[in-house]
Coordinates of N, CA and C and ligand atoms in Angstrom, one line a residue:
M4 N 97.5 -12.2 3.9 CA 97.3 -11.0 4.6 C 95.8 -10.6 4.5
F5 N 95.2 -10.7 3.3 CA 93.8 -10.3 3.2 C 92.9 -11.5 3.3
M6 N 91.9 -11.4 4.1 CA 90.9 -12.5 4.4 C 89.7 -12.4 3.5
R7 N 89.3 -11.2 3.1 CA 88.1 -11.0 2.3 C 88.0 -9.6 1.9
I8 N 87.1 -9.2 1.0 CA 86.8 -7.8 0.8 C 85.8 -7.5 1.9
D9 N 86.2 -6.5 2.7 CA 85.3 -6.1 3.8 C 84.2 -5.2 3.3
H10 N 84.6 -4.2 2.5 CA 83.5 -3.4 1.9 C 84.0 -2.6 0.7
I11 N 83.1 -2.2 -0.1 CA 83.3 -1.2 -1.2 C 82.7 0.1 -0.8
G12 N 83.5 1.1 -0.7 CA 83.0 2.4 -0.3 C 82.5 3.2 -1.5
I13 N 81.3 3.7 -1.4 CA 80.7 4.5 -2.5 C 80.4 5.9 -2.1
A14 N 80.9 6.9 -2.8 CA 80.7 8.3 -2.5 C 79.4 8.7 -3.0
C15 N 78.5 9.3 -2.2 CA 77.2 9.8 -2.7 C 76.9 11.1 -2.1
K16 N 76.0 11.9 -2.9 CA 75.6 13.2 -2.4 C 74.5 13.1 -1.4
D17 N 73.6 12.1 -1.6 CA 72.4 12.0 -0.8 C 72.3 10.5 -0.3
I18 N 72.8 10.3 0.9 CA 72.9 8.9 1.4 C 71.5 8.3 1.5
E19 N 70.5 9.0 1.9 CA 69.1 8.4 2.0 C 68.6 7.9 0.7
E20 N 68.9 8.7 -0.4 CA 68.4 8.2 -1.7 C 69.2 7.0 -2.1
K21 N 70.5 6.9 -1.8 CA 71.3 5.7 -2.2 C 70.9 4.5 -1.3
I22 N 70.6 4.7 -0.1 CA 70.2 3.6 0.8 C 68.9 3.0 0.2
A23 N 68.0 3.8 -0.2 CA 66.7 3.3 -0.8 C 67.0 2.6 -2.0
F24 N 67.9 3.1 -2.9 CA 68.2 2.4 -4.2 C 68.9 1.0 -3.9
F25 N 69.9 1.0 -3.1 CA 70.7 -0.2 -2.9 C 69.8 -1.3 -2.2
S26 N 69.1 -0.9 -1.2 CA 68.3 -1.8 -0.4 C 67.1 -2.4 -1.3
E27 N 66.5 -1.5 -2.0 CA 65.4 -2.0 -2.8 C 65.8 -2.8 -4.1
T28 N 66.8 -2.3 -4.8 CA 67.3 -3.0 -6.0 C 68.0 -4.3 -5.7
F29 N 68.8 -4.3 -4.8 CA 69.7 -5.5 -4.5 C 69.2 -6.3 -3.3
E30 N 68.1 -5.9 -2.7 CA 67.6 -6.6 -1.5 C 68.6 -6.7 -0.4
L31 N 69.3 -5.6 -0.1 CA 70.4 -5.6 0.9 C 69.8 -4.9 2.2
T32 N 70.3 -5.2 3.3 CA 69.8 -4.7 4.6 C 70.8 -3.8 5.2
V33 N 70.4 -2.6 5.7 CA 71.3 -1.7 6.4 C 71.5 -2.3 7.8
V34 N 72.7 -2.5 8.1 CA 73.0 -3.1 9.4 C 73.7 -2.1 10.4
A35 N 74.2 -1.0 9.9 CA 74.8 0.0 10.8 C 74.7 1.3 10.1
R36 N 74.6 2.4 10.9 CA 74.7 3.8 10.4 C 75.5 4.5 11.4
E37 N 76.3 5.4 11.0 CA 77.2 6.1 11.9 C 77.6 7.5 11.3
V38 N 77.9 8.4 12.2 CA 78.6 9.7 11.7 C 80.0 9.6 12.3
N39 N 81.0 9.7 11.4 CA 82.4 9.6 11.8 C 83.0 10.9 11.5
E40 N 83.1 11.7 12.6 CA 83.6 13.1 12.5 C 85.0 13.1 12.0
E41 N 85.8 12.2 12.6 CA 87.3 12.2 12.2 C 87.5 12.0 10.7
Q42 N 86.6 11.1 10.1 CA 86.7 10.9 8.7 C 85.9 11.8 7.8
G43 N 85.1 12.6 8.5 CA 84.2 13.6 7.8 C 83.1 13.0 7.0
V44 N 82.5 11.9 7.5 CA 81.5 11.2 6.7 C 80.3 10.8 7.6
K45 N 79.1 10.7 6.9 CA 77.9 10.0 7.4 C 77.9 8.8 6.6
E46 N 77.8 7.6 7.3 CA 77.9 6.4 6.5 C 76.9 5.3 6.9
A47 N 76.6 4.4 5.9 CA 75.7 3.3 6.2 C 76.3 2.0 5.6
M48 N 76.2 0.9 6.4 CA 76.7 -0.4 5.9 C 75.6 -1.3 5.5
L49 N 75.6 -1.8 4.3 CA 74.6 -2.7 3.8 C 75.2 -4.1 3.7
H50 N 74.7 -5.1 4.4 CA 75.3 -6.4 4.5 C 75.1 -7.2 3.2
I51 N 76.2 -7.9 2.8 CA 76.1 -8.8 1.7 C 76.3 -10.2 2.1
A52 N 77.4 -10.5 2.8 CA 77.6 -11.9 3.2 C 78.6 -12.0 4.4
D53 N 78.7 -13.2 5.0 CA 79.7 -13.3 6.1 C 80.9 -14.1 5.6
G54 N 82.1 -13.7 6.1 CA 83.3 -14.4 5.7 C 84.2 -14.6 6.9
E55 N 85.4 -15.1 6.6 CA 86.4 -15.3 7.7 C 86.7 -14.0 8.4
G56 N 86.5 -14.0 9.7 CA 86.9 -12.8 10.4 C 85.9 -11.6 10.3
G57 N 84.8 -11.8 9.6 CA 83.8 -10.6 9.5 C 83.0 -10.7 8.3
G58 N 82.2 -9.7 8.1 CA 81.3 -9.8 6.9 C 81.8 -9.0 5.8
S59 N 81.0 -8.9 4.7 CA 81.3 -8.0 3.6 C 80.1 -7.2 3.3
Y60 N 80.4 -5.9 2.9 CA 79.3 -4.9 2.9 C 79.5 -3.9 1.7
I61 N 78.5 -3.2 1.4 CA 78.6 -2.0 0.6 C 78.5 -0.8 1.7
Q62 N 79.5 0.1 1.6 CA 79.5 1.2 2.5 C 79.1 2.5 1.7
L63 N 78.0 3.1 2.1 CA 77.6 4.4 1.4 C 78.1 5.5 2.2
L64 N 78.7 6.5 1.6 CA 79.4 7.6 2.2 C 78.9 9.0 1.7
E65 N 78.4 9.8 2.7 CA 78.0 11.1 2.3 C 78.9 12.1 3.1
P66 N 79.5 13.1 2.4 CA 80.5 13.9 3.2 C 79.8 14.8 4.2
L67 N 80.5 15.1 5.3 CA 80.0 16.1 6.3 C 80.4 17.5 5.8
S68 N 81.4 17.7 5.0 CA 81.8 19.0 4.5 C 82.5 18.9 3.1
E69 N 82.6 20.0 2.4 CA 83.2 20.0 1.1 C 84.7 19.7 1.2
D70 N 85.4 20.1 2.3 CA 86.8 19.9 2.4 C 87.2 18.6 3.0
S71 N 86.3 17.6 3.2 CA 86.6 16.3 3.7 C 87.1 15.4 2.5
P72 N 87.7 14.3 2.8 CA 88.1 13.4 1.7 C 87.0 13.1 0.7
V73 N 85.8 12.7 1.2 CA 84.7 12.3 0.3 C 84.1 13.6 -0.4
G74 N 84.1 14.7 0.3 CA 83.6 16.0 -0.3 C 84.5 16.4 -1.4
K75 N 85.8 16.3 -1.3 CA 86.7 16.6 -2.3 C 86.6 15.7 -3.5
F76 N 86.5 14.4 -3.2 CA 86.3 13.4 -4.2 C 85.1 13.6 -5.1
L77 N 84.0 14.0 -4.4 CA 82.7 14.2 -5.2 C 82.9 15.4 -6.1
A78 N 83.5 16.5 -5.6 CA 83.7 17.7 -6.4 C 84.6 17.4 -7.6
K79 N 85.6 16.5 -7.4 CA 86.6 16.2 -8.5 C 86.1 15.2 -9.5
R80 N 85.5 14.1 -8.9 CA 85.1 12.9 -9.8 C 83.7 12.6 -9.8
G81 N 82.9 13.2 -8.9 CA 81.4 12.8 -8.9 C 81.2 11.5 -8.1
E82 N 79.9 11.1 -8.1 CA 79.6 9.9 -7.4 C 80.2 8.7 -8.0
G83 N 80.5 7.7 -7.1 CA 81.0 6.4 -7.6 C 81.9 5.7 -6.5
V84 N 82.6 4.7 -7.0 CA 83.5 3.9 -6.1 C 84.6 4.8 -5.5
H85 N 84.6 4.9 -4.2 CA 85.6 5.8 -3.5 C 86.8 5.0 -3.0
H86 N 86.6 3.8 -2.4 CA 87.6 3.0 -1.9 C 87.2 1.5 -1.9
V87 N 88.2 0.6 -1.8 CA 88.0 -0.8 -1.5 C 88.7 -1.1 -0.2
A88 N 88.0 -1.9 0.6 CA 88.5 -2.2 2.0 C 88.7 -3.7 2.1
F89 N 89.9 -4.1 2.5 CA 90.2 -5.5 2.7 C 90.2 -5.9 4.2
G90 N 89.6 -7.0 4.6 CA 89.7 -7.5 5.9 C 91.0 -8.1 6.2
V91 N 91.6 -7.7 7.4 CA 92.9 -8.3 7.8 C 92.8 -8.7 9.2
P92 N 93.6 -9.7 9.6 CA 93.5 -10.2 11.0 C 94.0 -9.2 12.0
D93 N 95.0 -8.4 11.7 CA 95.7 -7.5 12.6 C 96.1 -6.2 11.8
V94 N 95.4 -5.1 12.0 CA 95.6 -4.0 11.1 C 97.0 -3.4 11.3
A95 N 97.5 -3.3 12.6 CA 98.8 -2.7 12.8 C 99.9 -3.5 12.2
Q96 N 99.8 -4.8 12.2 CA 100.7 -5.7 11.6 C 100.7 -5.6 10.1
A97 N 99.5 -5.5 9.5 CA 99.4 -5.4 8.1 C 100.0 -4.0 7.6
M98 N 99.7 -3.0 8.4 CA 100.3 -1.6 8.1 C 101.8 -1.7 8.0
A99 N 102.4 -2.3 9.0 CA 103.9 -2.4 9.1 C 104.4 -3.2 7.9
K100 N 103.8 -4.3 7.6 CA 104.3 -5.2 6.5 C 104.2 -4.5 5.1
I101 N 103.1 -3.8 4.9 CA 102.8 -3.1 3.7 C 103.7 -1.9 3.5
N102 N 103.9 -1.2 4.6 CA 104.8 0.0 4.5 C 106.3 -0.4 4.2
E103 N 106.7 -1.5 4.7 CA 108.0 -2.1 4.4 C 108.2 -2.3 2.9
K104 N 107.1 -2.5 2.2 CA 107.2 -2.7 0.7 C 107.2 -1.4 0.0
G105 N 107.2 -0.2 0.7 CA 107.3 1.1 0.1 C 105.9 1.7 -0.2
V106 N 104.8 1.2 0.2 CA 103.5 1.8 0.0 C 103.3 2.8 1.1
R107 N 102.9 4.0 0.7 CA 102.6 5.0 1.7 C 101.3 4.8 2.5
L108 N 101.4 4.9 3.8 CA 100.3 4.8 4.7 C 99.7 6.2 4.9
L109 N 98.4 6.4 4.8 CA 97.8 7.7 5.1 C 97.5 7.9 6.6
D110 N 97.7 6.8 7.3 CA 97.5 6.9 8.8 C 98.7 6.4 9.5
E111 N 99.1 7.1 10.5 CA 100.3 6.6 11.3 C 99.9 5.5 12.2
R112 N 98.6 5.6 12.7 CA 98.1 4.5 13.6 C 96.7 4.2 13.2
P113 N 96.2 3.0 13.6 CA 94.8 2.6 13.2 C 93.8 3.7 13.8
R114 N 92.7 3.9 13.0 CA 91.7 4.8 13.3 C 90.4 4.0 13.6
H115 N 89.4 4.8 14.2 CA 88.1 4.2 14.5 C 87.3 4.1 13.2
G116 N 86.8 2.9 12.9 CA 86.0 2.7 11.7 C 84.6 2.2 12.0
S117 N 83.9 1.9 11.0 CA 82.5 1.5 11.1 C 82.3 0.2 12.0
M118 N 81.3 0.1 12.7 CA 80.9 -1.0 13.6 C 82.1 -1.5 14.5
G119 N 82.8 -0.5 15.1 CA 83.8 -0.8 16.0 C 85.1 -1.4 15.5
S120 N 85.2 -1.3 14.1 CA 86.5 -1.8 13.5 C 87.6 -0.8 13.7
E121 N 88.8 -1.3 13.4 CA 90.0 -0.5 13.3 C 90.5 -0.5 11.9
I122 N 90.8 0.7 11.4 CA 91.0 0.9 10.0 C 92.3 1.7 9.7
A123 N 92.8 1.6 8.5 CA 93.9 2.4 8.0 C 93.9 2.5 6.5
F124 N 94.3 3.6 6.0 CA 94.2 3.8 4.5 C 95.6 3.8 3.9
L125 N 95.7 3.3 2.6 CA 96.9 3.3 1.8 C 96.8 4.3 0.7
H126 N 97.9 5.0 0.3 CA 97.8 6.0 -0.7 C 97.4 5.4 -2.1
P127 N 96.3 6.0 -2.7 CA 95.8 5.5 -4.0 C 96.9 5.4 -5.0
K128 N 97.8 6.4 -5.0 CA 98.9 6.5 -6.1 C 99.8 5.3 -6.0
D129 N 99.9 4.7 -4.8 CA 100.8 3.6 -4.6 C 100.1 2.2 -4.9
V130 N 98.8 2.3 -5.1 CA 98.1 1.0 -5.2 C 97.3 1.1 -6.6
G131 N 98.0 1.5 -7.6 CA 97.4 1.5 -8.9 C 96.2 2.3 -9.1
G132 N 96.1 3.4 -8.3 CA 95.0 4.4 -8.5 C 93.8 4.0 -7.6
M133 N 93.9 3.0 -6.7 CA 92.8 2.6 -5.9 C 93.0 3.0 -4.4
L134 N 92.2 3.9 -3.9 CA 92.3 4.1 -2.4 C 91.9 2.8 -1.7
T135 N 92.9 2.4 -0.9 CA 92.7 1.1 -0.2 C 92.7 1.2 1.3
E136 N 91.7 0.5 1.9 CA 91.5 0.6 3.3 C 91.8 -0.8 3.9
L137 N 92.4 -0.9 5.0 CA 92.6 -2.1 5.8 C 91.6 -2.1 6.9
V138 N 90.9 -3.2 7.2 CA 89.9 -3.3 8.2 C 90.2 -4.5 9.1
Q139 N 90.3 -4.2 10.4 CA 90.3 -5.3 11.4 C 88.9 -5.2 12.1
A140 N 88.1 -6.1 11.8 CA 86.7 -6.1 12.3 C 86.7 -6.2 13.9
A141 N 85.7 -5.6 14.5 CA 85.6 -5.7 16.0 C 85.4 -7.2 16.3
R142 N 85.9 -7.6 17.5 CA 85.7 -9.0 18.0 C 84.2 -9.2 18.3
P143 N 83.7 -10.3 18.0 CA 82.2 -10.6 18.3 C 82.0 -10.6 19.8
Ligands
V0V217 C1 92.0 11.1 -4.3 N1 92.7 10.5 -5.4 C2 92.1 9.3 -5.5 C3 91.1 9.2 -4.5 N2 91.1 10.4 -3.8 N3 92.3 8.2 -6.3 C4 91.6 7.1 -6.1 N4 90.6 7.0 -5.2 C5 90.3 8.1 -4.4 N5 89.3 8.0 -3.5 C6 93.8 10.9 -6.2 C7 93.5 12.3 -6.8 O1 92.8 12.2 -8.0 C8 94.8 12.9 -6.9 O2 95.4 12.4 -8.1 C9 95.6 12.4 -5.8 O3 94.9 11.2 -5.4 C10 95.6 13.3 -4.6 O4 94.3 13.7 -4.3 P1 93.7 15.1 -3.9 O5 92.5 15.3 -4.7 O6 94.8 16.1 -4.0 O7 93.2 14.9 -2.5 P2 94.0 14.8 -1.1 O8 95.4 14.5 -1.4 O9 93.6 16.0 -0.3 O10 93.3 13.5 -0.5 C11 93.4 12.2 -1.1 C12 93.6 11.2 0.0 C13 92.5 11.5 1.1 C14 93.4 9.8 -0.6 C15 95.0 11.3 0.6 O11 91.2 11.4 0.5 C16 92.6 10.5 2.3 O12 93.4 10.7 3.2 N6 91.7 9.5 2.4 C17 91.6 8.6 3.5 C18 90.5 8.9 4.4 C19 89.1 8.7 3.8 O13 89.0 8.6 2.5 N7 88.1 8.7 4.6 C20 86.7 8.6 4.1 C21 86.2 7.2 4.2 P3 95.9 13.4 -9.3 O14 94.7 14.2 -9.7 O15 97.0 14.2 -8.6 O16 96.4 12.5 -10.4 S1 85.9 6.8 5.9 C22 85.6 5.1 6.0 O17 85.8 4.4 4.9 C23 85.3 4.5 7.2 C24 85.0 5.4 8.4 C25 85.1 3.1 7.4 O18 85.3 2.3 6.4 O19 84.8 2.6 8.5
CO218 CO1 85.5 2.4 4.4

């Protein structure tokens, strides 16, 4: 079901500062930047490698408001790893198969994600405390 780790999402207070840190320290390149109103984030993707069905990235996330998912996470836990996203060939199919196993979906249908992807989240409490995202990358 999982083809690769698509990205690790990192919650940060100041995305510009973290972009500078990650790109300078690890020699990573920012390949996309987006504001996603629906998810309440300003985000940047830093490319690591290319894999089956898409690339793998670090995703830096700054909240658009305090009551957004990342805003609440920062207030409660501070900066750090917010979610892990796995690449899947078909997000709707993966959602259905995973839900059949009793894992709660946080999305009823796929949402718009970074770089034209389709995404869906799984409840962290059902995945060993890890907020999990499924990503179907955009077709090239
Ligand atoms: C909350 N919890 C987490 C967590 N956030 N555990 C692990 N990792 C996280 N990131 C825990 C929290 O400590 C609570 O546990 C419990 O889950 C309920 O959390 P809460 O603080 O009451 O907050 P809620 O319920 O209001 O929201 C939590 C969820 C929410 C996960 C349901 O953040 C959500 O729907 N997230 C999905 C959307 C999202 O995160 N979007 C931003 C990324 P205790 O204290 O009760 O034990 S957007 C993105 O990645 C994009 C666009 C992309 O990749 O393209
Ligand atoms: Co993400």
